Coordinates of C-alpha atoms and ligand atoms in Angstrom, one line a residue:
X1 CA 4.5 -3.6 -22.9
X2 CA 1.8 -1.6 -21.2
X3 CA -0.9 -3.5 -19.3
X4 CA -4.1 -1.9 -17.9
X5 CA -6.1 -3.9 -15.6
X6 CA -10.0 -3.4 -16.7
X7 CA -12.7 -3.9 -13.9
X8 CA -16.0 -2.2 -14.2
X9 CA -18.1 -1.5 -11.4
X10 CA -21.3 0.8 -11.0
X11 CA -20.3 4.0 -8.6
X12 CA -23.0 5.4 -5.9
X13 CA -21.6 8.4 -5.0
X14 CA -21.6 9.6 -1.4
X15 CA -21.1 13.3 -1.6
X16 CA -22.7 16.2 -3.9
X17 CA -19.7 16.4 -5.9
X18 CA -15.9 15.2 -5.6
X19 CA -12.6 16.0 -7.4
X20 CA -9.3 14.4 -7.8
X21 CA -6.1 13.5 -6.1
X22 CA -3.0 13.6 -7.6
X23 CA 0.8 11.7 -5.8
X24 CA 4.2 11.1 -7.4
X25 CA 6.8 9.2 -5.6
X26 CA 10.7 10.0 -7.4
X27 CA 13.6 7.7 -6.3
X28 CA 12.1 4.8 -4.1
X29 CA 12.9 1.9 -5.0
X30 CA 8.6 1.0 -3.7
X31 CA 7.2 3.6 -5.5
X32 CA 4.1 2.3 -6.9
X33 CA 3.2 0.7 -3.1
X34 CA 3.7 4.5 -1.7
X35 CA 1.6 6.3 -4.7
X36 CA -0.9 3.4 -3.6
X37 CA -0.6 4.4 0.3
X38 CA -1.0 7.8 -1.0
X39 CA -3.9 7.2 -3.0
X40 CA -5.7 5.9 -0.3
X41 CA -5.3 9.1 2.2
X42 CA -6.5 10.6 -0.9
X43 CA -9.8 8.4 -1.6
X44 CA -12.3 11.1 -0.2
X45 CA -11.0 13.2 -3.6
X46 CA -12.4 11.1 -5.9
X47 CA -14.3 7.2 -6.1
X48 CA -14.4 6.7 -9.3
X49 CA -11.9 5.2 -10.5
X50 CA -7.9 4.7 -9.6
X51 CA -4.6 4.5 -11.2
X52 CA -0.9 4.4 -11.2
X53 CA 1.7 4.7 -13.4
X54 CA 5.5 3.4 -13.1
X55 CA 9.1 3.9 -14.4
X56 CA 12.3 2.2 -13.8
X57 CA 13.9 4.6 -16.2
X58 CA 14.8 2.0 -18.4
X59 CA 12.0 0.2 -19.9
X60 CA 8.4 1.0 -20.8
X61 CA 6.1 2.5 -18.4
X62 CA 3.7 0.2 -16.4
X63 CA 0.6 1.1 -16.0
X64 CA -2.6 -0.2 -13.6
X65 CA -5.8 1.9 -13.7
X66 CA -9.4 0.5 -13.4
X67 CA -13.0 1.6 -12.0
X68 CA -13.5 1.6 -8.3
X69 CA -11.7 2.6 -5.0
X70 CA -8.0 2.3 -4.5
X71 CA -8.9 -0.5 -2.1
X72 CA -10.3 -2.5 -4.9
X73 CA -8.2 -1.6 -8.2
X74 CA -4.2 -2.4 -6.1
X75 CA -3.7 -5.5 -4.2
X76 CA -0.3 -7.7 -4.3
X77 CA -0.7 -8.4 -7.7
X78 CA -1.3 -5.3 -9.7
X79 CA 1.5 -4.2 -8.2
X80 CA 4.4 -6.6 -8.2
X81 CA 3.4 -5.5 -11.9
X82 CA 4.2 -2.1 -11.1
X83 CA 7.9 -1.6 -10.9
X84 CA 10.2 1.6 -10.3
X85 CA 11.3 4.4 -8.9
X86 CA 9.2 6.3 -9.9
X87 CA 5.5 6.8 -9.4
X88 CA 2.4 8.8 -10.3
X89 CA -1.2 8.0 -9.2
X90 CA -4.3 9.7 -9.3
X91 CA -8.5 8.7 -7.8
X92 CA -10.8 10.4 -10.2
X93 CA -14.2 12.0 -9.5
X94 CA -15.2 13.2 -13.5
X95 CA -16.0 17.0 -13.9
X96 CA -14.7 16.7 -17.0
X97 CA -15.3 13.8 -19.4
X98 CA -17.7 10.7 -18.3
X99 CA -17.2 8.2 -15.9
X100 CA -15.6 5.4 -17.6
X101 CA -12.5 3.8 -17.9
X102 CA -11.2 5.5 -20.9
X103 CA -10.9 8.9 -18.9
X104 CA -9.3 7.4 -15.8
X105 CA -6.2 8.7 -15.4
X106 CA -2.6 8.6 -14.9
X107 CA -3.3 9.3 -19.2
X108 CA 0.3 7.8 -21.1
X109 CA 0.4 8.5 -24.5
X110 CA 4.5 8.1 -26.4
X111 CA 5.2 10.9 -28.3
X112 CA 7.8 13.6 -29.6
X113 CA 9.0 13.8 -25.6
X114 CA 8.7 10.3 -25.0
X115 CA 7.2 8.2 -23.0
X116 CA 4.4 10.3 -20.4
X117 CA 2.0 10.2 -18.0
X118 CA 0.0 12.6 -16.7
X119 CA -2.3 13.1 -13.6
X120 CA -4.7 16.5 -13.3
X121 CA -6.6 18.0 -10.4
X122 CA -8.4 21.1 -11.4
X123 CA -10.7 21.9 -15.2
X124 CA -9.1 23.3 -17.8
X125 CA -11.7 25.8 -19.1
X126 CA -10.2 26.5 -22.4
X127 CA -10.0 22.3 -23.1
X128 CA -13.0 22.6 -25.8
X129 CA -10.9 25.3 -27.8
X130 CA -7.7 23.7 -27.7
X131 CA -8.7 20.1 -28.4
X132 CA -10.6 21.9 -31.6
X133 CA -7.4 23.3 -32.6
X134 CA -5.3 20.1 -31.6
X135 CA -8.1 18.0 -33.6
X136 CA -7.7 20.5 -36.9
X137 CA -4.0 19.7 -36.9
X138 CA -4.3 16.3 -36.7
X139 CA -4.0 15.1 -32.9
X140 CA -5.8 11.9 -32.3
X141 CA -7.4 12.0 -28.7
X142 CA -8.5 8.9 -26.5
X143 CA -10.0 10.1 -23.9
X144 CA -12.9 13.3 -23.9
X145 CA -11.0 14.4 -20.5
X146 CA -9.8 18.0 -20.4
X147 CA -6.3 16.7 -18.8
X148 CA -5.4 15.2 -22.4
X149 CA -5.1 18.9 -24.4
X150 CA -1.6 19.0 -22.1
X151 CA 0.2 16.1 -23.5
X152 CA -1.1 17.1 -27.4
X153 CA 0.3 20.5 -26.9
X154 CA 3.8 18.5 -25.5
X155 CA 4.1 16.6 -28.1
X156 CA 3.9 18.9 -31.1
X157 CA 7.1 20.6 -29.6
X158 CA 9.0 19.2 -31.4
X159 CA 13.1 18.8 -30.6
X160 CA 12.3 20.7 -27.5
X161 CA 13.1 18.9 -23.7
X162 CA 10.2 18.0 -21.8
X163 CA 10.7 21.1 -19.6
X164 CA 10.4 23.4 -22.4
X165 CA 7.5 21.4 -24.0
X166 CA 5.5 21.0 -20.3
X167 CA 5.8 25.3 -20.2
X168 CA 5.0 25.7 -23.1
X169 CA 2.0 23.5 -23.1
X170 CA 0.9 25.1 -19.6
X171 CA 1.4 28.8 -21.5
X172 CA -1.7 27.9 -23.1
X173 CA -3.9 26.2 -20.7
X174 CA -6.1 28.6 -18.9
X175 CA -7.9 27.6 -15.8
X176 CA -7.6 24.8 -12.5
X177 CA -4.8 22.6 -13.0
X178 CA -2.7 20.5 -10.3
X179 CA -0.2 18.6 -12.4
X180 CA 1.9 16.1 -12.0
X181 CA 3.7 14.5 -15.0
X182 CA 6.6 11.6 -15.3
X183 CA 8.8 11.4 -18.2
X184 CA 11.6 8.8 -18.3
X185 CA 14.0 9.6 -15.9
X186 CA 12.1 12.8 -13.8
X187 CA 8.8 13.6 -12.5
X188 CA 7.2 17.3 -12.9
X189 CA 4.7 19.3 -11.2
X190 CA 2.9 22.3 -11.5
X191 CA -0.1 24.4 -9.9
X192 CA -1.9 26.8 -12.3
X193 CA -0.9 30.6 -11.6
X194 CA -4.1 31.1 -9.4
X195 CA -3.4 28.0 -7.5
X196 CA -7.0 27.0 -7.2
X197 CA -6.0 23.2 -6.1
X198 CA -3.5 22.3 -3.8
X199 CA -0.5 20.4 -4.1
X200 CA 2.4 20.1 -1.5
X201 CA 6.1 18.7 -2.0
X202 CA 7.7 16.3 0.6
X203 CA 10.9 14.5 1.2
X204 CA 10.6 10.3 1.4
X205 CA 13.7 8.6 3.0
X206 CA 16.3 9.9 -0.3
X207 CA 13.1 10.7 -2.7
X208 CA 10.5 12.5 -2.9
X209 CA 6.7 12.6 -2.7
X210 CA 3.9 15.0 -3.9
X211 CA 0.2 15.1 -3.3
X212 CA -2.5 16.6 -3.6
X213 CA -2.8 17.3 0.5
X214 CA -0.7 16.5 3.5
X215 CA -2.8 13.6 5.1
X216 CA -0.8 11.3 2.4
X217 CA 2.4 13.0 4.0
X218 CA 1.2 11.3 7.4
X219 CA 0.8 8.1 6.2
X220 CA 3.8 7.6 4.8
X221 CA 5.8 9.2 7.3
X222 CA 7.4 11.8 4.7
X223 CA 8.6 14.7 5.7
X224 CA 6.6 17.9 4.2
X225 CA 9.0 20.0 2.8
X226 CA 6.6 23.2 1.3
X227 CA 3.5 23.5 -1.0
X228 CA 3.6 23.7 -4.5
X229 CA 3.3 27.7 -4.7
X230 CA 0.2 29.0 -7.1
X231 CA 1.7 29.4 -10.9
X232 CA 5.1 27.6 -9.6
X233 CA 6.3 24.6 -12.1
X234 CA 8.6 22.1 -10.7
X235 CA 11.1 19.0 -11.7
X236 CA 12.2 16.5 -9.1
X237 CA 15.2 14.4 -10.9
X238 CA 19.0 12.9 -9.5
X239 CA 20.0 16.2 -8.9
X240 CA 17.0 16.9 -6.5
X241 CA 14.5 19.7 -6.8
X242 CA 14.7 22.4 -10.0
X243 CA 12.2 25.3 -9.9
X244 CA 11.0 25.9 -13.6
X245 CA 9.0 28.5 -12.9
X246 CA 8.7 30.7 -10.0
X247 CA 5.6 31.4 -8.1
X248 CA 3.1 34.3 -8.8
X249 CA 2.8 36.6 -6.5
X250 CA 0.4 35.5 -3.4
X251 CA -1.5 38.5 -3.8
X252 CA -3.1 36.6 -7.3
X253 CA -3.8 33.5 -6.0
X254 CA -7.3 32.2 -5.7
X255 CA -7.1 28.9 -3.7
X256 CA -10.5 27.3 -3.6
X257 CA -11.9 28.0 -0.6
X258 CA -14.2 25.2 -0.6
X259 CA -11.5 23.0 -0.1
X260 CA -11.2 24.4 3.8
X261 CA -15.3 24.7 3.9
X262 CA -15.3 20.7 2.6
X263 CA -13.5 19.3 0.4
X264 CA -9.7 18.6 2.2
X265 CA -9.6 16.2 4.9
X266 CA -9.5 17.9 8.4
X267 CA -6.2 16.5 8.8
X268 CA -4.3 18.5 5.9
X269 CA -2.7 21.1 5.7
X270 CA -2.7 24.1 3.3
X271 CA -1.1 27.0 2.9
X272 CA 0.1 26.7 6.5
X273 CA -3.5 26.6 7.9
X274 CA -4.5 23.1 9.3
X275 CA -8.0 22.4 7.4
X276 CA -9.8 21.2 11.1
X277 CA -8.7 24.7 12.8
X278 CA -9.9 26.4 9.6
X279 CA -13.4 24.3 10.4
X280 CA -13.6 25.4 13.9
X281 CA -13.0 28.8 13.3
X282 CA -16.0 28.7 11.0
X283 CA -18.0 27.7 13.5
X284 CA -16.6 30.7 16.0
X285 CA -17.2 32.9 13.5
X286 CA -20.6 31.8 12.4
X287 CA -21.2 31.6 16.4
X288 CA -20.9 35.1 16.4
X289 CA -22.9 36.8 13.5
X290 CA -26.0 34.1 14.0
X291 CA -26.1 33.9 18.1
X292 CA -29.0 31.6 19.0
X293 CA -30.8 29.7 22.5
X294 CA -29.9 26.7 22.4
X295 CA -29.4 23.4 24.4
X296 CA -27.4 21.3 22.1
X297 CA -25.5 22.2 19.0
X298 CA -24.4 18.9 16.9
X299 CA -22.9 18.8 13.5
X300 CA -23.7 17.0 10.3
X301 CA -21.1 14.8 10.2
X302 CA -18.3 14.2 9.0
X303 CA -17.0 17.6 7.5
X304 CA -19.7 19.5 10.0
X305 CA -18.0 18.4 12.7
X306 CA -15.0 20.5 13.5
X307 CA -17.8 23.7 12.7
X308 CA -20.2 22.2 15.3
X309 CA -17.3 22.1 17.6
X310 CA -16.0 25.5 17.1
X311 CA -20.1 27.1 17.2
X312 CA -20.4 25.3 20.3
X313 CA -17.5 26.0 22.0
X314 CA -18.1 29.9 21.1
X315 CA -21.7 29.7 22.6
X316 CA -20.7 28.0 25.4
X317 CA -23.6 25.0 24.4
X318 CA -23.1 21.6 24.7
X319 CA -21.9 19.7 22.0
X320 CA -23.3 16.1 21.4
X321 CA -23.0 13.7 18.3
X322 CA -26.4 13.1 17.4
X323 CA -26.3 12.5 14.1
X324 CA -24.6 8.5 13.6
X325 CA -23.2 8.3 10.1
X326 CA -23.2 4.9 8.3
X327 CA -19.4 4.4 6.9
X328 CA -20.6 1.2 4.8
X329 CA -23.3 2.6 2.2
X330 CA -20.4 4.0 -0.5
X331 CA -21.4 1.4 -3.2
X332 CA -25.3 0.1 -2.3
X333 CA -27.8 -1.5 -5.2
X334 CA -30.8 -0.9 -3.2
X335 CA -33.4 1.2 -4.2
X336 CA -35.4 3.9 -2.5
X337 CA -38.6 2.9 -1.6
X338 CA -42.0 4.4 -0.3
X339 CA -42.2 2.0 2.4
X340 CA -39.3 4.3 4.0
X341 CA -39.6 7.9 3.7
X342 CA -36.1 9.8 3.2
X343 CA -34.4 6.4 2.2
X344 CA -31.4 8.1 1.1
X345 CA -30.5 10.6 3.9
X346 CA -32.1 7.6 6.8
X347 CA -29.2 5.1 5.6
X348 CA -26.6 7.9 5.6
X349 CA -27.4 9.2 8.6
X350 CA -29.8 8.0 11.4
X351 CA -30.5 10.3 14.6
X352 CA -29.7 9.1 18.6
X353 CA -33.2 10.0 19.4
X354 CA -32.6 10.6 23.2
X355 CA -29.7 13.0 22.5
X356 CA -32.3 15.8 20.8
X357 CA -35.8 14.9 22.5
X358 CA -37.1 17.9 24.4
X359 CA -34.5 20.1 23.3
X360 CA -33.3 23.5 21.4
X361 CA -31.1 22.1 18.9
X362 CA -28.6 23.8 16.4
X363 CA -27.8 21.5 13.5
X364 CA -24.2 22.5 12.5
X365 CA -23.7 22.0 8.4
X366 CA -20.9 22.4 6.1
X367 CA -23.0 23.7 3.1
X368 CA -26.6 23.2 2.0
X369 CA -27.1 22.5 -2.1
X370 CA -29.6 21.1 -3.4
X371 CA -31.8 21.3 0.3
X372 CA -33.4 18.5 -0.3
X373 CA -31.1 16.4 2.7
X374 CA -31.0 19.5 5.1
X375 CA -35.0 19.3 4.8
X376 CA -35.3 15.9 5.6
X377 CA -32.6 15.9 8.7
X378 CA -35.0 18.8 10.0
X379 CA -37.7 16.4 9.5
X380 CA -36.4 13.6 11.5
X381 CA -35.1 15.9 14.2
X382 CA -39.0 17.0 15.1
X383 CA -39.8 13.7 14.7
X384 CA -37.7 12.5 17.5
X385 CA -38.8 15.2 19.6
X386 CA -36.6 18.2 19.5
X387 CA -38.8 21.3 20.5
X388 CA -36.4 23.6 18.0
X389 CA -34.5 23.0 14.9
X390 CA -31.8 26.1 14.0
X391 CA -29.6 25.1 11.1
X392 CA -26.0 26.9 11.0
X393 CA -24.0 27.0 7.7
X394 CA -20.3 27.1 7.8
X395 CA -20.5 29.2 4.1
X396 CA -22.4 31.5 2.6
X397 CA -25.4 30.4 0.4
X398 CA -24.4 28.4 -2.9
X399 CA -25.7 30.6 -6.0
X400 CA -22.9 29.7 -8.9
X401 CA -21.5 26.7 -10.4
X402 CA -18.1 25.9 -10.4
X403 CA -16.0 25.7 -13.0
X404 CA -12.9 25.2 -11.5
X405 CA -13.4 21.3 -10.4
X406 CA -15.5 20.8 -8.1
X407 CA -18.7 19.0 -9.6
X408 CA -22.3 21.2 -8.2
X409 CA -25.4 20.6 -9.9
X410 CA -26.9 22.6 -12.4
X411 CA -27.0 26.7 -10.8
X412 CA -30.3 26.1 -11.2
X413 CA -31.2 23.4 -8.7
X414 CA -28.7 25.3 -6.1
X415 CA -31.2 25.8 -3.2
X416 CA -30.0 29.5 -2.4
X417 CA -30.5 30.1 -6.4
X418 CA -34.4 29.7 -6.2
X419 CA -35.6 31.1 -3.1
X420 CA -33.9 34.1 -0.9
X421 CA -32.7 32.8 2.7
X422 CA -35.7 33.9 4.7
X423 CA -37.5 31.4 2.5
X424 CA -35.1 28.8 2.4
X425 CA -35.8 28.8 6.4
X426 CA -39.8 28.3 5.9
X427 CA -38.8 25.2 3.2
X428 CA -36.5 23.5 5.1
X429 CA -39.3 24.4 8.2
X430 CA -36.4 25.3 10.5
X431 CA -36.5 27.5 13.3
X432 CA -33.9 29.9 12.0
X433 CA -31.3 29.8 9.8
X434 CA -28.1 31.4 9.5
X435 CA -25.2 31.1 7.0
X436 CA -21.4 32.2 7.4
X437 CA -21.2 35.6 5.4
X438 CA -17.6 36.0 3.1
X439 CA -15.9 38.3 5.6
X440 CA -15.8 35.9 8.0
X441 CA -15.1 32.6 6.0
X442 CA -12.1 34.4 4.9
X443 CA -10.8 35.0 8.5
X444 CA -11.3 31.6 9.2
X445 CA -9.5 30.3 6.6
X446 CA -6.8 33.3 7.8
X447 CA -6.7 35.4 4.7
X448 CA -5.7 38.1 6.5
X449 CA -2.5 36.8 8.0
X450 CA -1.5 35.3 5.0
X451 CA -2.0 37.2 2.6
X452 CA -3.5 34.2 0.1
X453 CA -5.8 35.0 -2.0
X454 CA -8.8 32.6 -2.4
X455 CA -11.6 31.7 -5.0
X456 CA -14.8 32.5 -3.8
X457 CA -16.7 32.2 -7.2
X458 CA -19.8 30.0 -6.1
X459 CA -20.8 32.4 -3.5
X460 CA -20.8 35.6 -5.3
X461 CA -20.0 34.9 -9.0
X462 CA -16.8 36.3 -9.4
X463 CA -15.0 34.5 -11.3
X464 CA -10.9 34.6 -11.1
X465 CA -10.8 33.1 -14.7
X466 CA -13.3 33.8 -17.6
X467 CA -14.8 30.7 -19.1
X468 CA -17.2 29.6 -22.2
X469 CA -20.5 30.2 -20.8
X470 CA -21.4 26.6 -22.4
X471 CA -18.7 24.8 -20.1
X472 CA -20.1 21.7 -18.5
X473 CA -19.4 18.6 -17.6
X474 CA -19.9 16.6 -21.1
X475 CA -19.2 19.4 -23.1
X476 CA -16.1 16.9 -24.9
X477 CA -17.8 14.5 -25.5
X478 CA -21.0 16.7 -27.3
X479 CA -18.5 18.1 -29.4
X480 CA -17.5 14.8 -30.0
X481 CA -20.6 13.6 -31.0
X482 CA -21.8 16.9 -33.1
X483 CA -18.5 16.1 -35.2
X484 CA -19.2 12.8 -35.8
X485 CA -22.3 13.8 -37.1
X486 CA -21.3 15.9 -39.3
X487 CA -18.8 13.3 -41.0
Ligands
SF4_501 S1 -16.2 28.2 -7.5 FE1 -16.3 27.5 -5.4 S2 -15.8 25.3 -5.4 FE2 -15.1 26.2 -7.4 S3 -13.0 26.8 -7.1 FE3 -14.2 28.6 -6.6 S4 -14.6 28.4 -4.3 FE4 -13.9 26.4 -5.1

């Protein structure tokens, strides 16, 4: 017997937009309690909802998944009723498919291959097409997620092992896609051929572990053997590690290089480039193509903080933390109210007023989106008495949506879409302004001795893979809908 645990909850989120995070424990006899430690170095990837999936190799999988953080779906219970050896887990932010608990995943369906489930980082761009296809031949879906098309196009392969049915599924899948799946007696992984998400491999006491980014690696004390390479499909089963697929060549790859800018926790590591030495070489490198007087320099914390570091440190300014961010607001039920202006950024974020009074300050961010924040901060740092206000951007300007998992807004509320930079200056009544051009992003996150290639698709619209222009976030569950409709 299956049981899923349902708890509903109502999700603030923090951030402009999150992903996933994907782990897989093979051959401990804990797994579920290490996917759940993993999970939880994993939390900042997604807050929506949680999950884990189980096998002992011999009876039916187990399954846990319900809305909210990790911290509040596992606890001694859920997973005493999560045993064996094997283990995969995933924290969902939606960019495909609402947020409910329908689409949280690990997603196990039985079928032709057995008994599977499946965790995806990563938007499949071609999900609308193939689920039409899938749906015209009869597959039943249960979720309006994108990750689902995978396991239909398994299980129509018919007499064919779950290798040959996972390749074969992935042949047709075009897009972002960090995967890993467990069938009955082996767990499987893969990274799309561009390698847009990460995913790393790692040795646990006689298992193994993957995740989505080495921070889990820490926590566990597992020993990181190698990344998942870009197009590279995996199996981890009693014989150890078999390499499906190889890699594609580095030279194709286009890792999302948001993840360095953002996204990845400063304590990961990708590629072989530490994700807080990535940061600080922003901020060198932004130091050096938007020089400014200044007293101070302090970040926006937390992910402006290794960018503040490195400006500083490169302008020889001091470096303060002015900016105290309020860990305890994820899930909050109070509304804004006129009574106190910028509500929303004041209880994020609230300003040491003696650090900034009197003085030249440069205000370190990670990105600006919607501007709307970044105004208001600029705001409050004239209020408390700073005579100048310079914002810093560790990235270039935000123009394009992504389609490759990460969750902007609409292209058209992007800040850097409506107005050109010397205006986005005058609106957010800063001082100056200065963003970190391509060129040198792409040193910083050391394209040049690695050879990687990286997405850099919402800065300049080039896209790595084509999509339907009508690709958004509900686009499932419209189709679902019109359908319905029809009937
Ligand atoms: S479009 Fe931007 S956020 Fe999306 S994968 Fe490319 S670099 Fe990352």
């Amino acid at each position: 017997m299956r049981s899923t645990v349902v708890r509903y909850q109502s999700v603030v989120r923090i951030y402009p937009g999150e992903e996933c995070g994907v782990v897989a424990v093979y051959g401990h006899p804990n797994a579920a309690t290490l996917a759940t430690y993993g999970l939880y170095a994993l939390q900042h990837r997604g807050e929506e909802s949680a999950g884990i999936a189980t096998s002992d190799g011999k009876h039916p999988f187990r399954i846990q998944k319900a809305m909210g953080l990790v911290s509040q779906v596992f606890d001694s219970t859920s997973l005493a009723a999560l045993p064996g050896q094997m283990a995969v887990g995933h924290v969902r932010y939606s960019t495909t498919g609402s947020s409910n608990l329908t689409n949280a995943q690990p997603i196990a369906v039985v079928c032709s291959q057995g008994e599977l489930a499946l965790a995806h980082n990563g938007d499949i761009v071609n999900a609308s097409h193939l689920r039409a296809r899938l749906e015209g031949r009869g597959s039943i879906f249960q979720t309006t997620t994108d990750s689902e098309v995978i396991l239909h196009l398994m299980a129509q392969q018919v007499g064919k092992s779950v290798e040959q049915a996972f390749l074969w599924a992935l042949d047709q899948t075009e897009g972002a896609y960090s995967l890993v799946l467990m069938a009955k007696d082996k767990i499987l992984a893969a990274r799309d051929p561009h390698g847009f998400r990460p995913l790393s491999l790692g040795r646990l006491e006689d298992g193994y572990f993957l995740a989505s980014e080495t921070c889990a690696f820490d926590l566990l004390h597992a020993q990181f053997l190698r990344d998942i390479e870009p197009g590279e499909v995996i199996s981890l089963d009693a014989d150890g590690v078999h390499r499906l697929r190889p890699p594609n060549p580095i030279e194709t790859s286009a890792f999302c290089i948001f993840e360095y800018v953002y996204f990845a926790r400063p304590d990961s590591t990708i590629h072989g480039i530490n994700v807080s030495q990535a940061r600080i070489q922003m901020g060198r490198e932004l130091a050096r193509l938007h020089p400014v007087e200044a007293d101070l320099v302090i970040p926006v914390p937390d992910s402006g903080n290794y960018a503040a570091l490195g400006f500083a440190e490169e302008a020889g300014v001091a470096f303060d933390l002015a900016f105290v961010r309020n860990h305890y607001i994820g899930r909050t039920f109070l509304q804004p109210t006129q009574l106190i202006r910028d509500f929303n950024v004041r209880i994020k974020l609230n300003l040491v007023q003696e650090s900034v009074r009197g003085k030249r300050v440069v205000v370190v961010d990670d990105s600006i989106v919607r501007g709307t924040t970044a105004r208001a901060r600029v705001a409050n740092l004239r209020e408390a008495g700073a005579s100048e206000v310079h914002i810093r951007v560790s990235c270039p300007p935000h123009r394009f949506a992504c389609h490759y998992g990460i969750d902007f807004p609409d292209p058209n509320s992007l800040l850097a879409n409506q107005l050109p930079v010397e205006r986005i200056q005058s609106y957010l009544n800063a001082d100056s302004i200065g963003y970190l051009d391509i060129a040198g992003l792409l040193r910083a996150c050391g394209s040049q001795h690695s050879g990687m290639g990286f997405c850099t698709a919402c800065f300049t619209g080039n896209y790595p893979v084509a999509f339907h222009r009508g690709l958004y976030k509900e686009i499932l569950e419209k189709n679902q809908t019109a359908r319905l409709a029809a009937k």
